[in-house]
C-alpha positions as a printed Julia matrix, in Angstrom:
118×3 Matrix{Float64}:
  16.98   20.67   -0.03
  13.47   21.66   -1.17
  14.68   25.05   -2.44
  17.74   23.69   -4.26
  17.98   21.87   -7.55
  18.91   18.22   -7.22
  18.88   15.04   -9.28
  17.29   11.91   -7.82
  18.95    8.54   -8.43
  16.69    5.67   -7.46
  18.36    3.51   -4.81
  15.23    1.88   -3.49
  13.83    4.83   -1.52
  11.0     7.12   -2.52
  11.91   10.2    -4.53
  11.61   13.21   -2.16
   9.66   15.05   -4.86
   6.84   12.56   -4.19
   7.15   12.05   -0.43
   9.11   14.1     2.11
   9.24   13.56    5.87
   9.56   16.35    8.41
  12.39   14.4    10.02
  14.62   11.57    8.88
  15.77   10.53   12.34
  13.05    8.96   14.45
  13.47    8.24   18.18
  14.15    4.56   18.85
  11.78    4.21   21.8
   8.65    5.84   23.2
  10.42    7.33   26.24
  12.84    9.27   24.05
   9.99   10.32   21.78
   8.02   11.75   24.72
  11.06   13.64   26.03
  11.86   15.23   22.66
   8.29   16.22   21.73
   9.33   15.96   18.09
   6.39   16.11   15.68
   6.39   13.8    12.69
   4.75   14.74    9.43
   4.84   13.6     5.84
   4.12   15.63    2.71
   2.83   13.51   -0.18
   2.79   14.7    -3.79
   2.16   11.53   -5.82
   1.66   13.45   -9.07
   4.73   15.71   -8.78
   6.71   16.2   -11.98
  10.11   14.55  -12.22
  13.01   16.79  -13.21
  15.42   16.14  -16.09
  18.08   13.67  -14.97
  15.92   11.98  -12.32
  15.64    8.21  -12.5
  12.31    7.41  -14.12
   9.71    5.83  -11.87
   8.97    2.35  -13.23
   5.38    1.84  -14.28
   4.11   -1.69  -13.95
   1.06   -3.25  -15.46
  -0.71   -5.38  -12.86
  -1.22   -9.01  -13.65
  -4.76   -9.36  -15.03
  -5.26  -12.43  -12.83
  -5.03  -10.27   -9.67
  -8.46   -9.74   -8.16
  -9.68   -6.22   -7.48
 -12.65   -4.75   -5.65
 -15.41   -3.92   -8.1
 -16.25   -0.71   -6.2
 -12.93    0.95   -5.24
 -10.45   -0.98   -7.42
  -8.32   -2.03   -4.43
  -6.38   -5.25   -4.87
  -7.59   -8.28   -2.92
  -5.26   -8.72    0.05
  -4.81  -10.53    3.35
  -6.91   -7.95    5.21
 -10.04   -8.74    3.2
 -12.54  -11.0     4.97
 -14.08  -13.95    3.17
 -17.87  -14.42    3.31
 -20.51  -16.75    1.9
 -18.45  -19.9     2.61
 -15.63  -18.55    0.41
 -17.78  -17.37   -2.5
 -17.34  -13.7    -1.57
 -15.11  -11.3     0.32
 -15.46   -7.9     1.97
 -13.0    -5.29    0.71
 -10.81   -4.0     3.53
 -10.66   -0.54    1.94
 -14.3     0.27    1.2
 -16.35   -2.49    2.88
 -18.0    -3.65   -0.35
 -18.84   -7.34   -0.63
 -17.4    -8.8    -3.85
 -17.97  -12.17   -5.46
 -15.02  -14.54   -5.77
 -14.28  -15.82   -9.27
 -14.95  -19.56   -9.61
 -11.29  -20.32  -10.38
 -10.21  -18.55   -7.17
 -12.81  -20.15   -4.89
 -11.73  -22.25   -1.93
 -13.97  -23.43    0.92
 -13.44  -21.87    4.33
 -12.5   -23.67    7.51
 -14.27  -23.2    10.84
 -11.88  -20.32   11.58
 -13.05  -18.4     8.47
  -9.79  -18.87    6.57
  -9.39  -20.58    3.21
  -8.53  -24.28    3.34
  -5.99  -23.99    0.51
  -3.5   -21.91    2.54
  -0.99  -23.28    5.01
């Protein structure tokens, strides 16, 4: 398919112009995987040009109230670790310690998790 012209209609999967796998059938268990010795690779081209007729990739504007790392720009997520009794967090992506905005602050429990989550 890489050498042929094709039109991509978005049905919830990534456009193969942006990401293509070396195989689309993956063994269902580790025993089968070891027997087949099938390598798995992925080619990523996030800035590839779309062709005429392709479904346009939607561009979203992130909510300005989402918190981002001040060093790498990564969005605050569940893998970040809170520090300073909830007044800061360490970015999972780059390890930078960020301050938490006052409106987002919540004290931490003894387990290190915020008290405002269930």
